[in-house]
XYZ file of C-alpha atoms in Angstrom:
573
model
C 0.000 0.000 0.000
C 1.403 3.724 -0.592
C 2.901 4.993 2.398
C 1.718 8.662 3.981
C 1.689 10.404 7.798
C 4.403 11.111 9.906
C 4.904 7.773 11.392
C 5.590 6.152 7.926
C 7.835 9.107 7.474
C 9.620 7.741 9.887
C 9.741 4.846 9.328
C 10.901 4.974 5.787
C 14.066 7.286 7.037
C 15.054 4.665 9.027
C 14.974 1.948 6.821
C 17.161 4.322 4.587
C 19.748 5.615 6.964
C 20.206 1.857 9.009
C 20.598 -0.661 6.122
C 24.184 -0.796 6.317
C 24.250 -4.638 7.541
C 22.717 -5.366 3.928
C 25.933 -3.746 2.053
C 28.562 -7.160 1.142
C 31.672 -7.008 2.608
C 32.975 -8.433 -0.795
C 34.529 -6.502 -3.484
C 32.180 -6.205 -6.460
C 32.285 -5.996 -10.112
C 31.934 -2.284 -11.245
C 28.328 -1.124 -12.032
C 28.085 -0.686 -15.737
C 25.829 -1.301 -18.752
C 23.967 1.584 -17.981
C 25.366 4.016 -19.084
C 25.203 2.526 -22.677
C 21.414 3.696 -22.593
C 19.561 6.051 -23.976
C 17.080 8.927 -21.341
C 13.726 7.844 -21.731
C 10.534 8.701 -20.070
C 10.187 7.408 -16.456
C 7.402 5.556 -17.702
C 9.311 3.745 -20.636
C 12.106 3.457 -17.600
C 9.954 1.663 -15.368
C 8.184 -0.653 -17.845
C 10.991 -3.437 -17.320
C 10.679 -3.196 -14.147
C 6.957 -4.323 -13.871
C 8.037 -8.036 -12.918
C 9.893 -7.397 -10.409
C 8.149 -4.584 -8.884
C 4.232 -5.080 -9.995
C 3.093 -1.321 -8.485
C 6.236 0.669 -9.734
C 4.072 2.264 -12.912
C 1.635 3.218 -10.663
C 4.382 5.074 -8.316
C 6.195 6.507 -11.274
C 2.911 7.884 -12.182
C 2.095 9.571 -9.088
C 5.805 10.615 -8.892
C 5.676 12.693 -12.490
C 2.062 14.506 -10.979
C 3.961 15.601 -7.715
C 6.979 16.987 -10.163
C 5.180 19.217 -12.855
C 7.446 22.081 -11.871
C 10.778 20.283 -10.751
C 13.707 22.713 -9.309
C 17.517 22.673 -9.955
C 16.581 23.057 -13.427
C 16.039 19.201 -13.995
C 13.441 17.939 -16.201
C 9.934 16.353 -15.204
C 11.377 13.172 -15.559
C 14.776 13.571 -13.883
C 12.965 14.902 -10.669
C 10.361 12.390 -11.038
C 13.264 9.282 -10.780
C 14.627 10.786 -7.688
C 11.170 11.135 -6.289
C 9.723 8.015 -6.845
C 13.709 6.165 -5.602
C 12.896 8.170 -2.257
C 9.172 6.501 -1.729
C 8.336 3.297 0.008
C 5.823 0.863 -0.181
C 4.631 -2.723 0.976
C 5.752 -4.805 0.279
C 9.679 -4.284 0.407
C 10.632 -6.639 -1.285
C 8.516 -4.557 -4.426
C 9.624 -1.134 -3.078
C 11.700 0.412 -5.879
C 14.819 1.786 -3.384
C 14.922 -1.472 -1.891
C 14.530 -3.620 -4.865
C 17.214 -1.350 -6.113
C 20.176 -1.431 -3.662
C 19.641 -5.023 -2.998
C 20.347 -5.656 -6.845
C 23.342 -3.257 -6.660
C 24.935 -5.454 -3.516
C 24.331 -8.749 -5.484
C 27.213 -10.389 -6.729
C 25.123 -11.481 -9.947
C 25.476 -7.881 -12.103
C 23.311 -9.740 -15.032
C 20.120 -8.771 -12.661
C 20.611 -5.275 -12.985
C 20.307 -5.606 -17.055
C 15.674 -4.591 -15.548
C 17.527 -1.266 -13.899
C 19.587 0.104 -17.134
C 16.974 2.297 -18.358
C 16.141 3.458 -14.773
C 19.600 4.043 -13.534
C 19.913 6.304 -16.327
C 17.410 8.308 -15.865
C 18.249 8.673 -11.916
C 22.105 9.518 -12.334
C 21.484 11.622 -15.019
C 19.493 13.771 -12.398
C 21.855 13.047 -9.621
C 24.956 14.383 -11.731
C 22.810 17.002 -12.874
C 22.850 18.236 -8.768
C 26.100 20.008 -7.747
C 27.937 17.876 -4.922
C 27.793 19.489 -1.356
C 30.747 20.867 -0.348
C 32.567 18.458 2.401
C 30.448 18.001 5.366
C 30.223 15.229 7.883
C 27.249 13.374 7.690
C 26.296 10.102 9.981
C 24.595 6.383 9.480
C 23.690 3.944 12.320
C 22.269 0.515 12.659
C 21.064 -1.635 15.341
C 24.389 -4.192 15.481
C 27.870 -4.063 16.029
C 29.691 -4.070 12.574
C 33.137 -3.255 13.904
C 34.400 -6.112 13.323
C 34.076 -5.870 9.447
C 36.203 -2.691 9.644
C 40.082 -2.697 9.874
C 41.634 0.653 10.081
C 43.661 1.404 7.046
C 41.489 -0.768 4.884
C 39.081 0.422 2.560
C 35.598 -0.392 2.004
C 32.729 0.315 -0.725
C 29.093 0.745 -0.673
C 27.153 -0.419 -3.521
C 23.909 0.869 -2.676
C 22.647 4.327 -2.747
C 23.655 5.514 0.718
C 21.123 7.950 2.608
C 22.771 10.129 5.881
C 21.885 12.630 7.864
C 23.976 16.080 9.003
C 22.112 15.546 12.354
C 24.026 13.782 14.704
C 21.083 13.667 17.001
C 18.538 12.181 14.984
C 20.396 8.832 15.418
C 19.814 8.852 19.131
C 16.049 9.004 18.664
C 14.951 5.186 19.669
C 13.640 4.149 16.549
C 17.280 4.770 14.823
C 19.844 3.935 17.116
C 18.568 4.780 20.318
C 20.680 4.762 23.366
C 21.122 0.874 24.344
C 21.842 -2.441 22.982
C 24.168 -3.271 20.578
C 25.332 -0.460 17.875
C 27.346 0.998 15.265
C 27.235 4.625 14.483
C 29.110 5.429 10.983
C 30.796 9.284 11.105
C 31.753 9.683 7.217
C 33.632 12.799 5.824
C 32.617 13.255 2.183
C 32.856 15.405 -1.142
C 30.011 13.875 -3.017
C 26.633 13.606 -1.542
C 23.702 14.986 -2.953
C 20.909 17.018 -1.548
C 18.160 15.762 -2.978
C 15.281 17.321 -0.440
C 13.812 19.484 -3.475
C 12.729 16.078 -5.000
C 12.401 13.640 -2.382
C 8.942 12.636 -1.401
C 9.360 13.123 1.922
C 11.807 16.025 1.765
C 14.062 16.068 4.859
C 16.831 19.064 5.923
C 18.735 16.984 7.388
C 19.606 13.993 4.628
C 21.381 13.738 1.501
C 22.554 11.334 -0.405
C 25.809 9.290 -1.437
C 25.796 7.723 -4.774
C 26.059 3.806 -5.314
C 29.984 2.360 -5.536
C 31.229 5.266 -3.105
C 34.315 4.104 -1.676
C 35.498 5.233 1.999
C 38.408 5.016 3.778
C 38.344 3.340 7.670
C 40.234 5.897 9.592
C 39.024 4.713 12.898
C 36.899 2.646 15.048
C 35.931 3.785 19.120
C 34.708 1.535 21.253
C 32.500 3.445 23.466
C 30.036 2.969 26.130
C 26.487 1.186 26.075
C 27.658 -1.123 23.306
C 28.428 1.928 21.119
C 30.569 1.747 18.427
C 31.834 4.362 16.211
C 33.514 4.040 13.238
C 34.891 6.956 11.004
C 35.132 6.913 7.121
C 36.336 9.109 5.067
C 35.195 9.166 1.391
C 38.241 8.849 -1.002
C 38.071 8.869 -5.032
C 39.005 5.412 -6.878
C 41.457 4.892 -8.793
C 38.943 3.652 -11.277
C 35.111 4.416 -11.610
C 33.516 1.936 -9.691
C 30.083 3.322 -10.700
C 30.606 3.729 -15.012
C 29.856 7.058 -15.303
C 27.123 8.023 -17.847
C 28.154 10.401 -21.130
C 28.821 13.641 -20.945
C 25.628 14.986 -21.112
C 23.811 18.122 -20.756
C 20.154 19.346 -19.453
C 17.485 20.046 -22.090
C 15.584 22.466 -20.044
C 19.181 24.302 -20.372
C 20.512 27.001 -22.949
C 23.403 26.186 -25.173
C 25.528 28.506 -22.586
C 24.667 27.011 -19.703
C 25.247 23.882 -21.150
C 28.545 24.105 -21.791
C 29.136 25.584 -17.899
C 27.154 22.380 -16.628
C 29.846 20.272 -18.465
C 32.718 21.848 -17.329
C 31.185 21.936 -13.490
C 31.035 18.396 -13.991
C 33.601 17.618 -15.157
C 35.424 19.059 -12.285
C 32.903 17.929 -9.465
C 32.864 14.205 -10.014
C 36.623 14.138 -10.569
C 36.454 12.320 -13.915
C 37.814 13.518 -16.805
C 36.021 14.123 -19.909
C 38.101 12.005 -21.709
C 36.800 9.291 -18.958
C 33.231 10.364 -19.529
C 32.888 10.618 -22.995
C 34.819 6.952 -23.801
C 31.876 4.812 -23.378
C 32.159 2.342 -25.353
C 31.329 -0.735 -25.594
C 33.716 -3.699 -27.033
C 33.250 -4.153 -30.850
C 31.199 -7.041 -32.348
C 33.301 -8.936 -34.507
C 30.656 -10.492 -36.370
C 28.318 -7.952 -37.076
C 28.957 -4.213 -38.769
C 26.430 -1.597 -38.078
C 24.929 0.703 -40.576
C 25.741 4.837 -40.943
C 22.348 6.393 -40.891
C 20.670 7.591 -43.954
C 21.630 10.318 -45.504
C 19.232 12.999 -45.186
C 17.856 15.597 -47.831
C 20.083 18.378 -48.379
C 24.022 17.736 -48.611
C 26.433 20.309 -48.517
C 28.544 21.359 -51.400
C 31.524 19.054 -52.455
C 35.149 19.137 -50.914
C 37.238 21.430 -52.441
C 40.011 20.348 -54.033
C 43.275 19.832 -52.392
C 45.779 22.351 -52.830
C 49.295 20.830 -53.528
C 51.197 23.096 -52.048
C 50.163 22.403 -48.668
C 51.970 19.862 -46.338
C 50.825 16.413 -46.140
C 49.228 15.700 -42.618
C 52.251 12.956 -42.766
C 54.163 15.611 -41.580
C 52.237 15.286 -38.578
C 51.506 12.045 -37.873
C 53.436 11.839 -34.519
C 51.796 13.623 -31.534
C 52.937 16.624 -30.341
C 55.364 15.893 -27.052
C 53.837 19.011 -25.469
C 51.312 21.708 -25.571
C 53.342 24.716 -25.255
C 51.816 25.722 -28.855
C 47.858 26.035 -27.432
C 46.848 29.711 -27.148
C 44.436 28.614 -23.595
C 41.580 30.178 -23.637
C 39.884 30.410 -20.109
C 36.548 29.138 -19.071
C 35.174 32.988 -19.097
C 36.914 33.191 -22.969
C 35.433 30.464 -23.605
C 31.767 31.013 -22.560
C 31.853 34.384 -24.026
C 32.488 33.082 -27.386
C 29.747 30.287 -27.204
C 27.205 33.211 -26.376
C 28.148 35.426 -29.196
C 27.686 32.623 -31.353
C 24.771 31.320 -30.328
C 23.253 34.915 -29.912
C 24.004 35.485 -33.549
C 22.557 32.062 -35.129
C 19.255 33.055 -32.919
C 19.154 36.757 -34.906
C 20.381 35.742 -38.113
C 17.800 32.838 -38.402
C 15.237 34.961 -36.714
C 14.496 32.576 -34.137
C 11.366 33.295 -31.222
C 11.863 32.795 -27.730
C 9.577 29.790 -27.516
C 11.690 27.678 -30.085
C 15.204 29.294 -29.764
C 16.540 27.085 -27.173
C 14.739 23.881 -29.173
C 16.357 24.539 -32.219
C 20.165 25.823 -31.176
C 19.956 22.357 -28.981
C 19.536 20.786 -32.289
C 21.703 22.106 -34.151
C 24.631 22.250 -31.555
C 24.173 18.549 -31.804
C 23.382 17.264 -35.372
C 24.364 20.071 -36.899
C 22.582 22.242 -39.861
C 20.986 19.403 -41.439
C 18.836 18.997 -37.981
C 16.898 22.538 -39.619
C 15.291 20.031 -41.977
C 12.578 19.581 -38.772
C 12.228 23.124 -38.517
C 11.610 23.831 -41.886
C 8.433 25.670 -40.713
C 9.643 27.634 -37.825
C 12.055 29.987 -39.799
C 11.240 32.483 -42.397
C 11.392 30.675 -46.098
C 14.135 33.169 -47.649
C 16.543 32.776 -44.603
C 16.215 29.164 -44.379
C 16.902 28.869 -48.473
C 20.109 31.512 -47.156
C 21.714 29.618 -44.978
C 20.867 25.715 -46.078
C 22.455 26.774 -49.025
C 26.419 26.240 -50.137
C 28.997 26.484 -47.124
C 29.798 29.589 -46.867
C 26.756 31.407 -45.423
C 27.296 32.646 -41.944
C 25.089 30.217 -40.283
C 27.749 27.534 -41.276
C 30.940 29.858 -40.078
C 29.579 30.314 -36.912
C 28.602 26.133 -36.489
C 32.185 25.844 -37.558
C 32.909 28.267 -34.638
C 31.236 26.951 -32.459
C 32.547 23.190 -33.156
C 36.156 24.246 -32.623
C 35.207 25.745 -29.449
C 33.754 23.044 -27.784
C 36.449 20.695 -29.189
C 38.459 23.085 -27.024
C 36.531 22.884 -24.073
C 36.453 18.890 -23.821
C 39.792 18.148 -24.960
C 42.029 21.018 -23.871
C 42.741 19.407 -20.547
C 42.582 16.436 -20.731
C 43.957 15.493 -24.383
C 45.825 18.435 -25.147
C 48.033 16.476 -28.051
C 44.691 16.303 -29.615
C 44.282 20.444 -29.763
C 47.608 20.692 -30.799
C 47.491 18.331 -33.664
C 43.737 19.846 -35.023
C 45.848 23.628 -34.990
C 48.943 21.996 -36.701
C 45.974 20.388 -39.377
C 44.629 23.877 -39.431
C 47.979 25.371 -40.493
C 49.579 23.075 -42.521
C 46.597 21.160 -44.333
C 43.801 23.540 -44.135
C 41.550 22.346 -46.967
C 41.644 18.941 -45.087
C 41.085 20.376 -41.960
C 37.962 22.115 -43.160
C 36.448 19.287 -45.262
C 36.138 18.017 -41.733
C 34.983 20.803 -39.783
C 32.221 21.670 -42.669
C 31.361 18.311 -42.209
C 30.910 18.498 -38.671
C 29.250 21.746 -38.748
C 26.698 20.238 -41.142
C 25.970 16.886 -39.446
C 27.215 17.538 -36.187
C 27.776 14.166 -34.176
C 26.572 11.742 -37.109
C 29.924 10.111 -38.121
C 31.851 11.215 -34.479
C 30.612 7.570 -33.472
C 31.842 7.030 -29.318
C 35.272 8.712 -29.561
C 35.184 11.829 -31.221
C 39.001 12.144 -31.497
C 39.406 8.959 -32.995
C 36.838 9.695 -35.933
C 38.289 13.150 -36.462
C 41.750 11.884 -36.601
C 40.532 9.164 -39.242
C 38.590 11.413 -41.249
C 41.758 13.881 -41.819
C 43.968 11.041 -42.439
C 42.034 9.364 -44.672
C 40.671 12.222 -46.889
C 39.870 10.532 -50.155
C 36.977 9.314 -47.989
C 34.931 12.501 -49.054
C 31.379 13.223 -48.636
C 29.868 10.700 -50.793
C 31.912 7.874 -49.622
C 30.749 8.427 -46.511
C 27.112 9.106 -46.922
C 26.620 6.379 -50.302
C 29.089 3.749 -49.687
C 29.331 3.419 -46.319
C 32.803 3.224 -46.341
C 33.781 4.894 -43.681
C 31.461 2.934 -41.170
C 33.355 -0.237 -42.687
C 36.984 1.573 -41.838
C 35.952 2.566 -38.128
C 34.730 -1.397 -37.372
C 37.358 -2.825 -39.025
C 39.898 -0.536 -37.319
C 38.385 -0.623 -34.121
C 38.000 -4.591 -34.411
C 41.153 -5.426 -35.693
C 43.516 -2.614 -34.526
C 46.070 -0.143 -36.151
C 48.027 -2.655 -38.899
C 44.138 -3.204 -40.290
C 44.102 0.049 -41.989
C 46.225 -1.401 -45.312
C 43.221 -2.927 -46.433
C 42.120 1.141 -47.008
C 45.298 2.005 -48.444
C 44.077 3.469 -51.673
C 42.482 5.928 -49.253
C 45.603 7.335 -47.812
C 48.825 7.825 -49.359
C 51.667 4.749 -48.914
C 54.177 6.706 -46.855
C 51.394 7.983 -44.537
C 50.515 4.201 -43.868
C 53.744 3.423 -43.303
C 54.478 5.989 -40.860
C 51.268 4.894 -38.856
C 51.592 1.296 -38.857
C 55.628 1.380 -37.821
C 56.015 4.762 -35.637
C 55.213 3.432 -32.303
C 53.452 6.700 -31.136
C 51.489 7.888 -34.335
C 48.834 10.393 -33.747
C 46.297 7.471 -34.714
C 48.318 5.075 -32.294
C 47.425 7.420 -29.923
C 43.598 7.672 -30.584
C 42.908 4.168 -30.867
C 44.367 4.071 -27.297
C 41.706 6.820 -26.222
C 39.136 4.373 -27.882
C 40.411 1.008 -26.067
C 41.498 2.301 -22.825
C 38.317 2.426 -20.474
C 36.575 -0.551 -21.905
C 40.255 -2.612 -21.664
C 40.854 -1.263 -18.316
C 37.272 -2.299 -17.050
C 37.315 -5.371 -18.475
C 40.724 -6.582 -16.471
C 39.382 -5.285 -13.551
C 35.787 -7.148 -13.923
C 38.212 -10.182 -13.874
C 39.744 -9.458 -10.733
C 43.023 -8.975 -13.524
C 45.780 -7.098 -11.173
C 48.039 -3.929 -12.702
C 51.062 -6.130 -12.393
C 54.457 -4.660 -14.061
C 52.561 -2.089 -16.200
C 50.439 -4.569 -17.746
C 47.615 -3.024 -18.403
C 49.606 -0.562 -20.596
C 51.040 -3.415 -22.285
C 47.893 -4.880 -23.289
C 46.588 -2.085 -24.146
C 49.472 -1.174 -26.851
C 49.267 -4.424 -28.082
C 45.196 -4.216 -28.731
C 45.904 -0.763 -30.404
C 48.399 -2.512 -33.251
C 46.379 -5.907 -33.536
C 42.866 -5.899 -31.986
C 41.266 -7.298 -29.522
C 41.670 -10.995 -30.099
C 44.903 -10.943 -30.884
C 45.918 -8.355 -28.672
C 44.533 -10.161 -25.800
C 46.447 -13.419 -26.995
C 49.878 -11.556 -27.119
C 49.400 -11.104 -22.944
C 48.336 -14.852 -22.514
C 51.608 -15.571 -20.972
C 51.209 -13.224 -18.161
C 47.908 -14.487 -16.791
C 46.980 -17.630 -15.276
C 44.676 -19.463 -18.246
C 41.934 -19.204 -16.143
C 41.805 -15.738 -16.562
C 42.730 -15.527 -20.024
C 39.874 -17.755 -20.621
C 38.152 -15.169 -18.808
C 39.106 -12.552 -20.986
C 38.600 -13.910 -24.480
C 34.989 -14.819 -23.568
């Protein structure tokens, strides 16, 4: 039945701030699969989880009414998954937080396969919340846990974690109370989550602590009473233990503030973008996916190469620093993205109810996405500036592009900036073949790791336009690339000039060496740890180089000798 009144209030708080005894004391596989998803409504979110949980789409419904007008700028749905997370019903077993955190502390991570589509939805809106600064916060149960906790050691919790900033709350009776057996938890953290704005039973006291946060024990008092107290402090892992989901921005949001939201996050959840972005999944070998259709209107054809430019050859070795980059800072930065976007709004003559619909679009598929909004712009200045490429609508997408390749790669791929300036000097018609292209299709071909498919499309540039959008060659070169590794790319070499090849396939750190390495790393380095694989004599590195020059398969097999077969075996399934 749906739970309502104070008591039940209550009673759900404690249920959420004493279920530490459920967490394993195991180490778990890393929560992932998730992220792969796409945001859906929280009813298509829920709909999987109708076996498990039979009431959940009645919940979700009354969760959406309660959130018509949802704060922190989060969308209906985003405050509605919090919302509905933070109710309780009967019985618990079917009561979505409980269902929940019990399938996050199971070894088995094929049962949360019903959650993808949820978790998605729910961390999207959690990352979408600004972290509290560090505060202490406090958990308690009924038992003594101490002897789970070694000082020194460190421990996870796989479950959402709810605490309170009240130390005094626990000593009401029906928390901890002041007798009997019991552990009081007094955690220092950097992460949590106030989430009172969309909880159902909004509390100033609690926040939240996301699933897979990892603590440090930094002591344990025995105390009085049967009191224990044991003090964590939250520490960052050296890997993401929760996968975290693409670097994504709010749709309620203008193209401005989207761009601060990414680099606040960015720095908040201590990931890099790099880390963020490289969500990929490994390749299927057996099957090759399709480039979607071409749409209507195409732009004009490349122009044709100048021959007295230098041959990107020249700079096929990354840069070994980035004393070149002109840094722009975050204030540079954000003033250019307005004054762009402030100009596409006048010069297509955009209203206010459609402006922020239609920059969203085109900021992400580029000036083809205008096709749909044929009928909110003026007929002469949509025939303007959907025709040719060198209207100002297209210079300012270009713009616009190479700024926010700035802002998600200046940091943390820098080599990557410097090459795209040394393109931009020394093989300009290449480097804007690929720009127009990006300005007019926006993420279509960037696939899951832009850098790689930029640094492919300016190497291979007798892959023009038509290739791409008739022949579906270069949806052929990325899977058989990222399938087969660096040496594969002679079966494209009428695409790229001999020495070029050459250069890539024997220099050992080629600018496409280099890519491919962003594209394997986080799915490599996940996979090892899944497998309980240990960072023994730099071998993660190792494997990794040797999956970069021959693929997966193969570049597993060259490691086999420095693995038990058991995990190898592991690995190649």
């Amino acid at each position: 039945m749906a739970v309502g009144g104070g008591d039940e209030k209550i009673a759900q708080r404690v249920l959420r701030l004493t279920d530490i005894a459920e967490e394993p004391t195991d180490f778990l596989m890393p929560i992932s699969g998730y992220e792969k998803m796409p945001i859906v409504s929280l009813e298509e979110a829920v709909e999987p989880l109708v076996p498990l949980l039979p009431s959940v789409k009645s919940y979700a419904y009354a969760a959406k009414k309660k959130c018509k007008k949802p704060a922190d700028n989060l969308t209906q749905d985003e405050s509605a998954a919090i919302m509905l997370y933070s109710m309780g019903w009967e019985p618990l077993n079917e009561c979505l937080y409980c269902a929940l955190n019990a399938t996050l502390r199971s070894k088995n991570r094929s049962k949360l396969k019903s959650w993808f589509l949820y978790l998605r939805l729910l961390l999207a809106a959690l990352f979408r919340l600004p972290p509290l600064p560090q505060l202490t916060v406090f958990r308690g149960v009924k038992l003594d846990l101490s002897a789970q906790f070694q000082k020194g050691e460190t421990v996870v919790w796989w479950g959402f974690s709810s605490c309170t900033t009240s130390i005094e709350i626990l000593q009401m009776e029906e928390f901890l109370g002041m007798t009997g057996e019991r552990t009081m938890f007094t955690i220092q953290c950097h992460s949590a989550r106030d989430i009172r704005k969309h909880a159902y039973y909004p509390s100033e006291d609690e926040v939240l602590l996301l699933a897979a946060t990892e603590f440090e024990v930094k002591g344990i008092l025995k105390q009085s009473h049967n009191l224990r107290t044991i003090q964590l402090q939250e520490i960052q892992s050296a890997e993401p233990l929760l996968i975290p989901v693409p670097s994504t921005t709010n749709s309620n949001d203008s193209p401005v503030d989207q761009f601060k939201n990414l680099k606040v996050n960015n720095d908040v959840t201590g990931v890099s973008v790099k880390t963020v972005q490289s969500t990929m999944s490994k390749p299927n070998t057996n099957k090759k996916q399709q480039v979607d259709a071409p749409v209507e209107i195409s732009p004009k054809s490349d122009a044709s190469k100048s021959s007295q430019q230098k041959p990107v050859s020249a700079m096929s070795t990354p840069p070994k620093s980035n004393h070149e980059i002109d840094h722009p800072t975050a204030v540079d930065i954000d003033v250019r993205i307005e004054e762009i976007t402030n100009r596409i709004i006048q010069i297509l003559g955009l209203d206010d109810e459609d402006k922020n619909k239609i920059l969203r679009a085109l900021l992400k598929n580029g000036r083809q996405s205008l096709i749909n909004y044929q009928k909110d712009i003026i007929s002469k200045i949509y025939k303007e500036q959907m025709n040719g490429n060198d209207n100002e609508l297209m210079t300012l997408l270009k713009k616009y592009f190479e700024r926010k390749w700035e802002v998600e790669y200046d940091s943390s791929n820098a080599w990557f900036i410097v090459y795209l300036k040394q393109c931009k000097n020394n093989d300009n018609v290449t480097y804007e073949t690929v720009l127009t292209r990006t300005a007019e299709y926006g993420n279509k071909y960037m696939k899951n790791c832009p850098i790689l498919s930029i640094i492919l499309q300016i190497l291979f540039k007798d892959i023009d336009n038509k290739c791409l959008q008739e022949k579906n060659l270069f949806n052929d070169l990325w899977l058989t690339i990222t399938n087969d590794g660096l040496k594969s790319i002679i079966e494209y070499s009428k695409y790229i000039a001999s020495e070029i090849i050459n250069e890539l396939i024997n220099e050992k750190q080629s600018i496409l060496f280099q890519a491919l390495r962003e594209y394997y790393r986080q799915e490599l380095f996940r996979l090892f740890q899944q497998n309980n694989i240990a960072d023994k004599e730099n071998l993660y590195d190792l494997a990794l180089d040797n999956i970069v020059e021959y693929g997966w398969i193969d570049g597993i097999k060259a490691i086999e000798d420095t693995i038990t077969p058991k995990k190898f075996e592991m690995l190649l399934d």
